[in-house]
Structure formats: structure tokens, C-alpha cells
Coordinates of C-alpha atoms in Angstrom, one line a residue:
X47 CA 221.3 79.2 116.7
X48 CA 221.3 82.4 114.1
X49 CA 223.6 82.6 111.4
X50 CA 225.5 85.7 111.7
X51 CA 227.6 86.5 107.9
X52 CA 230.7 88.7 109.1
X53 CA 230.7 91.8 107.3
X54 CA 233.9 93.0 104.6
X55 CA 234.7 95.9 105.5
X56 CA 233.0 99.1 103.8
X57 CA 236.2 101.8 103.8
X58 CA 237.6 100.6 100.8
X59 CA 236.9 104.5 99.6
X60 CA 237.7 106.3 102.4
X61 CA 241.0 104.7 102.9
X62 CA 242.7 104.9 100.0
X63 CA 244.5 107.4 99.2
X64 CA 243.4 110.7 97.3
X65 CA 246.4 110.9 94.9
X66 CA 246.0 107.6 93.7
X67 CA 244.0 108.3 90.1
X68 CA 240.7 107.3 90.2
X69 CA 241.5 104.8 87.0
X70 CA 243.3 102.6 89.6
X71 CA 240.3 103.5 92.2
X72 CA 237.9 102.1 89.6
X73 CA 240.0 98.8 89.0
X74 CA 240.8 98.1 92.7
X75 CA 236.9 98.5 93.2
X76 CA 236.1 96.6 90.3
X77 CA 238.1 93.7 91.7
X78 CA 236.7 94.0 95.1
X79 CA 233.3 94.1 93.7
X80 CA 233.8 91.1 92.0
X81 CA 234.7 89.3 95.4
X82 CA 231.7 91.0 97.2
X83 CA 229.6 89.5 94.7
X84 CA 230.7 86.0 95.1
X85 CA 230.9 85.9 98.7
X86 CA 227.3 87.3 99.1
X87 CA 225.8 85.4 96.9
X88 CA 227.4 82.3 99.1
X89 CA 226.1 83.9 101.8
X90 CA 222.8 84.2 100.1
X91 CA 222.9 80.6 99.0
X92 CA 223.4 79.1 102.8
X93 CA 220.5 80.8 104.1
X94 CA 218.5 80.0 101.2
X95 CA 219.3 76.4 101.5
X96 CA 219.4 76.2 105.3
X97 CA 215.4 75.8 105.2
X98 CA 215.4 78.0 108.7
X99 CA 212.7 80.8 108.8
X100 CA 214.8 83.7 107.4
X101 CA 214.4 87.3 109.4
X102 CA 214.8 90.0 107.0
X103 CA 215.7 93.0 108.9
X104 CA 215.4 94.7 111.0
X105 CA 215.3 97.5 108.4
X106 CA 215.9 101.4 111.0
X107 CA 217.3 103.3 108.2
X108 CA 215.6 105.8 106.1
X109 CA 212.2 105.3 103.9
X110 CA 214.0 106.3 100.5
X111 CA 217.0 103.1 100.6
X112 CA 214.1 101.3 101.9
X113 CA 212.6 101.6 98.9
X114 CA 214.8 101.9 96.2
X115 CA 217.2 99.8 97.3
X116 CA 216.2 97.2 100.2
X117 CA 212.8 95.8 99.3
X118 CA 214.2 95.5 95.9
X119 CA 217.2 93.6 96.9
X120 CA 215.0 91.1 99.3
X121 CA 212.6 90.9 96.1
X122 CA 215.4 89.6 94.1
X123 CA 216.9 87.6 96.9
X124 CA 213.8 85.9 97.4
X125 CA 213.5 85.1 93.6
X126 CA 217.0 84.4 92.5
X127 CA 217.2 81.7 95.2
X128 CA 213.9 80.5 94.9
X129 CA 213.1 81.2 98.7
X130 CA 209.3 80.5 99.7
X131 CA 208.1 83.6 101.1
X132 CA 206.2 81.9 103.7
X133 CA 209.7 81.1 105.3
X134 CA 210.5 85.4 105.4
X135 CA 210.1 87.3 108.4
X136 CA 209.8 91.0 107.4
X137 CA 210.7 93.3 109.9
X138 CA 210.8 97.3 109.7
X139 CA 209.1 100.1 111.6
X140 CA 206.0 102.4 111.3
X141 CA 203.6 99.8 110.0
X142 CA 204.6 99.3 106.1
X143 CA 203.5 95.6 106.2
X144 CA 202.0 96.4 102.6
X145 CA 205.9 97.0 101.2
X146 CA 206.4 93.2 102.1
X147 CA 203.4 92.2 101.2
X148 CA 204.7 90.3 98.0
X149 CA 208.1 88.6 99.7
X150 CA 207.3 88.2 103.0
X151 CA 204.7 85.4 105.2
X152 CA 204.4 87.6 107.5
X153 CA 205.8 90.7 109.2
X154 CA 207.2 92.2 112.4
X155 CA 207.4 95.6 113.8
X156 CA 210.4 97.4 115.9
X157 CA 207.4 100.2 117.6
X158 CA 205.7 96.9 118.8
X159 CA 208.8 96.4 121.0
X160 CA 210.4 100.0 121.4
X161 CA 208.4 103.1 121.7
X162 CA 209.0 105.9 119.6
X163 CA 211.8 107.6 122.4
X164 CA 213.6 104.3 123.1
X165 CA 213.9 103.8 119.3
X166 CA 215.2 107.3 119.4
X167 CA 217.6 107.1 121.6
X168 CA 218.9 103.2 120.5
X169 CA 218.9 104.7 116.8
X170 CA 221.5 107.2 117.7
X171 CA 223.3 104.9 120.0
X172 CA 223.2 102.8 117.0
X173 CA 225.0 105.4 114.8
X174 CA 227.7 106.2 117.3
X175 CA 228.5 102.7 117.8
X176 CA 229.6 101.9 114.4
X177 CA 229.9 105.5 113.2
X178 CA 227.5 105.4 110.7
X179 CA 224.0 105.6 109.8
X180 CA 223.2 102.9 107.3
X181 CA 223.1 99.6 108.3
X182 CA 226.9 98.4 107.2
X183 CA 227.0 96.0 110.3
X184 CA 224.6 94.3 112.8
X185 CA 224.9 96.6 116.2
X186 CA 223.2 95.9 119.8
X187 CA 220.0 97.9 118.5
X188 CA 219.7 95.3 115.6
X189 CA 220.9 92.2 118.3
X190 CA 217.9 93.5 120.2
X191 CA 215.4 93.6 117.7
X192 CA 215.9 90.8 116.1
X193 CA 215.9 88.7 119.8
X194 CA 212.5 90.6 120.2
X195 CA 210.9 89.3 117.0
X196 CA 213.0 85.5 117.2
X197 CA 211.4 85.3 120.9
X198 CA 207.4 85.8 119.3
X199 CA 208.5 83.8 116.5
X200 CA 208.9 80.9 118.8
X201 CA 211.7 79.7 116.7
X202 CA 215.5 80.1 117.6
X203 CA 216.8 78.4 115.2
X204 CA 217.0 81.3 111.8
X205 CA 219.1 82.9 109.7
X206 CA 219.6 86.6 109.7
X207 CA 219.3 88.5 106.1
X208 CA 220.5 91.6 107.5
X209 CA 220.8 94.9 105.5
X210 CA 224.3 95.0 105.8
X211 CA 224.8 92.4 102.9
X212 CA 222.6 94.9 100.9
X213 CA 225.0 97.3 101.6
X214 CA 227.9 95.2 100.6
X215 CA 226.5 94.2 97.4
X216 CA 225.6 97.8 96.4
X217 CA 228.4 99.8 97.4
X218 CA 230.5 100.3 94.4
X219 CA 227.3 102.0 92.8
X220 CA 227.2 104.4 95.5
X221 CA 230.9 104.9 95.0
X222 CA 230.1 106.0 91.5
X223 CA 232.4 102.8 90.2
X224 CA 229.6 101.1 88.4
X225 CA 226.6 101.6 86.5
X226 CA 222.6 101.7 87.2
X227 CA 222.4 98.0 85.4
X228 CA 225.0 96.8 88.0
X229 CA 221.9 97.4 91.0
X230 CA 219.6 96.1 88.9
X231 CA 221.5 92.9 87.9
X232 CA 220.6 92.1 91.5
X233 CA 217.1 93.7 92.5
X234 CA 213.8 93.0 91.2
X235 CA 211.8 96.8 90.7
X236 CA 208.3 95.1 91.5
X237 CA 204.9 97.6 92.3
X238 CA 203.5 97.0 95.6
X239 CA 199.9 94.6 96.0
X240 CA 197.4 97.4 96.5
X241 CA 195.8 97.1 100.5
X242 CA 192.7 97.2 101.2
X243 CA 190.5 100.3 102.0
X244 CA 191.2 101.9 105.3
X245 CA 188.2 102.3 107.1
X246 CA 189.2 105.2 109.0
X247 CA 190.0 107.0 105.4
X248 CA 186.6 106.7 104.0
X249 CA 186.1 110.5 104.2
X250 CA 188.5 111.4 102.1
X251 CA 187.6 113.3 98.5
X252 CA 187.0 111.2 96.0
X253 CA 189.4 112.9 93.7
X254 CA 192.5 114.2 95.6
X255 CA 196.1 115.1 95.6
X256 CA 198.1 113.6 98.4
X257 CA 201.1 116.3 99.4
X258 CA 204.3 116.5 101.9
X259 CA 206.3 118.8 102.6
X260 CA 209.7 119.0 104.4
X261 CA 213.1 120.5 104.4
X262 CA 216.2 118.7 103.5
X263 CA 220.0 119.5 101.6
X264 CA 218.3 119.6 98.0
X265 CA 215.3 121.8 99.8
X266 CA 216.7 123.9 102.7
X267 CA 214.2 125.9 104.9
X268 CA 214.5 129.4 103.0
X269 CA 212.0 131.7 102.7
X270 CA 211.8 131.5 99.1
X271 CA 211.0 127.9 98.9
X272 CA 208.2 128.1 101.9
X273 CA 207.0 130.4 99.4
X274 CA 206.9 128.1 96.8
X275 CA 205.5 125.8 98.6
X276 CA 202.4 127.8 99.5
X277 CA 202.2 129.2 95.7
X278 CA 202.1 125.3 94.8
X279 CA 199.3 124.8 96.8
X280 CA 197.0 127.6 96.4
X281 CA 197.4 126.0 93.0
X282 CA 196.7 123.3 93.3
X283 CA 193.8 123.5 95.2
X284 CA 192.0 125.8 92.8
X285 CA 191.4 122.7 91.3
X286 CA 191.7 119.7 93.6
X287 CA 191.2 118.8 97.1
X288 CA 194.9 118.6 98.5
X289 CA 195.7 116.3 101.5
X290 CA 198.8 116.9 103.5
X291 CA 200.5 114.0 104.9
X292 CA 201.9 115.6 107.9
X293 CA 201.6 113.5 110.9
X294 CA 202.8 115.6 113.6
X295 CA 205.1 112.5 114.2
X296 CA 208.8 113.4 115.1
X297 CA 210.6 110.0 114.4
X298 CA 213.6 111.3 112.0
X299 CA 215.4 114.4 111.0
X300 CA 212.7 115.2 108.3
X301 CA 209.9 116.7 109.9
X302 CA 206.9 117.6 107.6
X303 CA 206.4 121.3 106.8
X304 CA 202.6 122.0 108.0
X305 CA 200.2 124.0 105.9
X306 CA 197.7 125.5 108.4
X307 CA 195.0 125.2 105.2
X308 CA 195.3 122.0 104.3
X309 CA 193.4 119.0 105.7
X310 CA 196.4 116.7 107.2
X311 CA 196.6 113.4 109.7
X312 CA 198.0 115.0 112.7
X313 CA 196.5 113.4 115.5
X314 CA 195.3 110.6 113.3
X315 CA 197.8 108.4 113.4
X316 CA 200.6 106.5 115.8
X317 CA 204.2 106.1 115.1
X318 CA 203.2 102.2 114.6
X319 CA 201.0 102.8 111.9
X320 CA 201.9 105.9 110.2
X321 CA 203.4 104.3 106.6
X322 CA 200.7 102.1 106.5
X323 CA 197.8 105.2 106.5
X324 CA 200.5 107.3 104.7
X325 CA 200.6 104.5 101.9
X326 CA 196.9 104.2 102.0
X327 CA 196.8 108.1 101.5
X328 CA 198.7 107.9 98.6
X329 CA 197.5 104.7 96.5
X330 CA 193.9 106.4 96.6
X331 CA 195.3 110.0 95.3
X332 CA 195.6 111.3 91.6
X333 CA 199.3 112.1 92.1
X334 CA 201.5 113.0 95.1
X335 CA 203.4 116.4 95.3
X336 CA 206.6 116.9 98.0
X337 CA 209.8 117.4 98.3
X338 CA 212.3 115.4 96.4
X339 CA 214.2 112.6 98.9
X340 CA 213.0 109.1 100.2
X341 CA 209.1 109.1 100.6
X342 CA 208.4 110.5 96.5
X343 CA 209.9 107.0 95.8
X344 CA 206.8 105.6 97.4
X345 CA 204.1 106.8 95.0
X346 CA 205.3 104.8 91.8
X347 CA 205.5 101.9 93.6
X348 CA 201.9 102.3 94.0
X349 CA 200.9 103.4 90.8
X350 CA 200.6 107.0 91.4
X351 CA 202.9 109.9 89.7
X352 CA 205.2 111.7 92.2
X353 CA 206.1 115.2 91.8
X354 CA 209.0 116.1 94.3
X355 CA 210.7 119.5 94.5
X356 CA 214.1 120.8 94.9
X357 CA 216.2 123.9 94.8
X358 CA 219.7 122.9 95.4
X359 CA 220.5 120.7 92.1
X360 CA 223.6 119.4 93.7
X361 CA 221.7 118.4 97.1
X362 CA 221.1 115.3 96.1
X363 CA 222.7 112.2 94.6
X364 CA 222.0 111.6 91.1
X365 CA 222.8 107.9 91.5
X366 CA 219.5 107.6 93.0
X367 CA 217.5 109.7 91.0
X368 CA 218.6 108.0 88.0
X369 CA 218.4 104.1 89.2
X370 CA 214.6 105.2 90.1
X371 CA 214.0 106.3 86.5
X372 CA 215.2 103.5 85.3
X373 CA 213.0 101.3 87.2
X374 CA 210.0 103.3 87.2
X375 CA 209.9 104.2 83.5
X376 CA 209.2 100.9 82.6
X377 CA 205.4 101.0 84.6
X378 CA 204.2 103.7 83.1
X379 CA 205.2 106.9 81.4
X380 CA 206.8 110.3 84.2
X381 CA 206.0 108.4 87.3
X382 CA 208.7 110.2 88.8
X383 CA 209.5 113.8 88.3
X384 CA 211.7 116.4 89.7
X385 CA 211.4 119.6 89.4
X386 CA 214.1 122.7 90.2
X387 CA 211.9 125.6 91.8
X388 CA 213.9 127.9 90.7
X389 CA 212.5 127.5 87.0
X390 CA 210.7 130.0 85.2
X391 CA 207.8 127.5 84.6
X392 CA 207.6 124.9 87.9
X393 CA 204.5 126.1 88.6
X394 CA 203.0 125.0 85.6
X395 CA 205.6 122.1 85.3
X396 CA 203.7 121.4 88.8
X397 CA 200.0 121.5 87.7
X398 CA 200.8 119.6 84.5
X399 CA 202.3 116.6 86.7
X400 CA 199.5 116.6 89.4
X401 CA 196.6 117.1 85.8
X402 CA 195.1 120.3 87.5

């Protein structure tokens, strides 16, 4: 038997009206957070004390809330409940065991039970059942999964710590109804436990920049930012090798923007593995340079500055942005930087970040 938590519903934004002013917006919320919290944290509490191996996931969303928000969360879950991590079942795809690493026993992936299509196509089946794409309530594709992993487990008796209670507890942030402090009253910012060496990466330069490039709202496919792009690099280069972490992988809407002159991992790597070398990539780089969006979250957490790019100021939340200063500004000084192409000086804001 699996606990399942029923999920509040998430529309408390959309449905109320637009004429209402947003003072009474803010209030209503501020109630309805108030509930959230306490019935999470109840929910929190049973599982916690149940003493059944706990599967956290399956995480199919994007890299960036994976990061900034979900690992955080189980971090503080895991913590604020005093949950052994040996009883945590970490499950995600593309092979980023080494994000769990510190909350999790051991760990589970969805491309050991779908292939790269089939997760595809149940993904977007996914979406249009509950007409969403974050993880706001358990679907058949996360039923599926989670039988998948339960059935190698050998276990059926465990509790589900689905995303969806993430979701619930976070929500009036996102809303814009609370502050940064109100995430991190219930998230624990922790840097990843550094892997060990990748064989197959032992030709890489001793001294490199680790890069990746793709298009998105805050960096649309223009020609003046492709531009930029290859002006950043022939800069970059003139003093430091540059690694692309293109993987000629198409799992998501964010398909990496190849430079034919730089070294990338195309070919290198499968769909199961592909965070793991990408995170390997990264921890042994002087700095990492991309666009701005989910995977420049990745590089602090490793203890290497990210540099991410954007020309569209207003193509991207600033509630993110600034709940991933906060966090990373107290592990060392500009971990995370963004910088408007469109600025007389980026390129030499650029080549200051990466220290060419």
C-alpha cells in the first residue's frame, strides 16, 4: 500500500476574479498559504513517521525547478523531519544521481524504464491530462513510474513524496504574494558532494570553460544574439579551451545551439547519462558560460561561477533569479551572473566572469 496525499487545488489565481484588488488577492492567499503550510507539513510528518521507504519523485519536469526549488525542498524535508536518508528513494531522469547524492540511499532512473520517445510521448500525454506542465498532481505517467521503481524496490509498502506537495508549498511565491525568505523558510540551499573523476573525461584541458548554448523567451533565436554568441566565444577562446555541452540529445524544448568550432559531447553520451557527464563537465571547469534559464543553476551548486545570457529582460521571472542569489551569495562571492547582451560592455562583463 502507497500513501497517496490528495492534492488542494492550485487555481486559487486563476480563478478569482481580475477586479478584485490585489490587496484582497494578497490576504486571501495569505490565508490559504497559511493552510497549505499546515496541511503539508502533516502530510510531511506521516510519511516521515510511517518508517516506509519514502520514493521521492519521480521528478519529469525541467532541470532549473529541479534545482532551485525541488532538491532544496527534499533537502529540507529530509532535515526538518529528521528522515534517514537511507530510507529515500531518489528518482529523476538523465542520470543526476550526484544531485541526490546528499539526501537520498539510493536512486532510480525513469530512461531505465522508458526510452527517450516513450518518455516523450507519456510527458506530453502527461501535460494534456492535467493541463499543465509542472507536477501539480500525480498523473498515469507518474502512477507508472513510480510502479516501475516500487516493483525493483521489492517493497510495496512506501509512501510517495511527490512533487506536487513542492508545488503546493511554494506557490504563493510564484504568485508573487510572498517573499524570497518564505521558500527558504522551507528549503535547505546545500552544494552538491563532488563525484568522482569520469574516466571517459580524462582528455579534457586541464584548464577549461564549460559552455551551452540555447534559445529560449529571455534569449530568442535572432540573428543578433547567434552573433553574440559566436563573438563570446572567439573570446573566450583566445584565452581558454572552451567545451560545449551540446549533446545532440533532443529530450525537451531547449535544444543546445551547436558551435561547429568547439569541442562538444555529441555522440558521447546517452539520454540515461547525459546530467551525470554534463555535471562532471562542469565541476572540473573554471566557470560555465550559457544562456540564462534552468541548467546555469547547476554550476554554483558545484562550486563553479555561471555566466548565463539574456536579451529579453522581461523573459524571465525575477522570482527565480532573485531566490538563486540569495542562496548562492552565501558560498562564495558572483556565483551567478546575468548578463543583458544588449550592453555596451557584455563582452567584457563576459571575460571578467569566466577570468580570461
Amino acid at each position: 500500500m502507497r500513501d497517496h496525499p490528495s492534492g488542494f487545488g492550485l487555481n486559487f489565481q486563476s480563478n478569482v476574479s481580475p477586479w478584485i484588488p490585489r490587496s484582497l488577492k494578497v490576504s486571501a492567499s495569505r490565508i490559504l498559504g497559511f493552510r497549505t503550510r499546515v496541511e503539508t507539513e502533516y502530510q510531511l510528518t506521516r510519511i516521515a513517521r510511517s518508517n516506509r521507504t519514502i520514493i521521492a519523485g519521480p521528478w519529469l519536469g525541467e532541470v532549473g525547478f529541479e534545482l532551485l526549488y525541488w532538491i532544496p525542498f527534499l533537502t529540507w524535508v529530509a532535515s526538518r523531519f529528521e528522515i534517514d536518508r537511507r530510507r529515500i528513494v531518489a528518482v529523476s531522469r538523465g542520470g543526476p544521481e550526484l544531485w541526490y547524492r546528499r539526501i537520498a540511499g539510493s536512486y532510480y532512473d525513469v530512461f531505465d524504464y522508458l526510452d527517450p520517445e516513450e518518455f516523450r510521448r507519456a510527458n506530453e500525454k502527461r501535460r494534456m491530462e492535467i493541463g499543465e506542465q509542472k507536477q501539480v498532481q500525480r498523473s498515469e505517467l507518474d502512477e507508472d513510474v513510480i510502479d516501475k521503481v516500487v516493483a525493483v524496490v521489492g517493497e510495496s509498502n512506501t509512501a510517495v513524496l511527490h512533487p506536487s506537495l513542492m508545488y503546493q508549498l511554494y506557490r504563493r511565491f510564484w504568485w508573487g504574494h510572498a517573499s524570497t525568505d518564505s521558500v527558504r523558510a522551507c528549503a535547505r540551499f546545500e552544494p552538491f558532494q563532488q563525484g568522482a573523476p569520469d574516466a571517459a573525461l580524462a582528455d579534457l584541458p586541464a584548464d577549461f570553460v564549460a559552455a551551452k548554448f540555447y534559445f529560449n523567451d529571455c534569449f530568442p533565436s535572432t540573428e543578433a544574439n547567434r552573433n553574440f554568441v559566436r563573438k563570446a566565444v572567439e573570446s573566450v577562446t583566445s584565452s581558454i579551451p572552451v567545451v560545449s555541452l551540446a549533446t545532440g540529445l533532443t529530450l525537451d524544448e531547449h535544444n543546445s545551439y551547436e558551435i561547429p568550432s568547439l569541442r562538444d559531447i555529441s555522440g558521447l553520451v546517452e539520454a540515461r547519462s547525459n546530467l551525470e557527464v554534463q555535471s562532471s563537465i562542469v565541476a572540473r571547469s573554471r566557470a560555465f558560460v550559457g544562456t540564462y534559464g534552468g541548467f546555469s543553476y547547476l554550476p554554483p551548486f558545484l562550486g563553479v561561477p555561471s555566466i548565463g545570457l539574456h536579451s529579453v529582460p522581461k523573459g524571465f521571472a525575477r522570482t527565480h533569479y532573485d531566490l538563486a542569489l540569495a542562496a548562492f551569495d552565501e558560498w562564495g562571492n558572483q556565483l551567478l551572473r546575468n548578463i543583458d547582451v544588449a550592453a555596451p560592455d557584455a563582452l567584457d562583463q563576459l571575460a571578467a566572469g569566466v577570468g580570461a
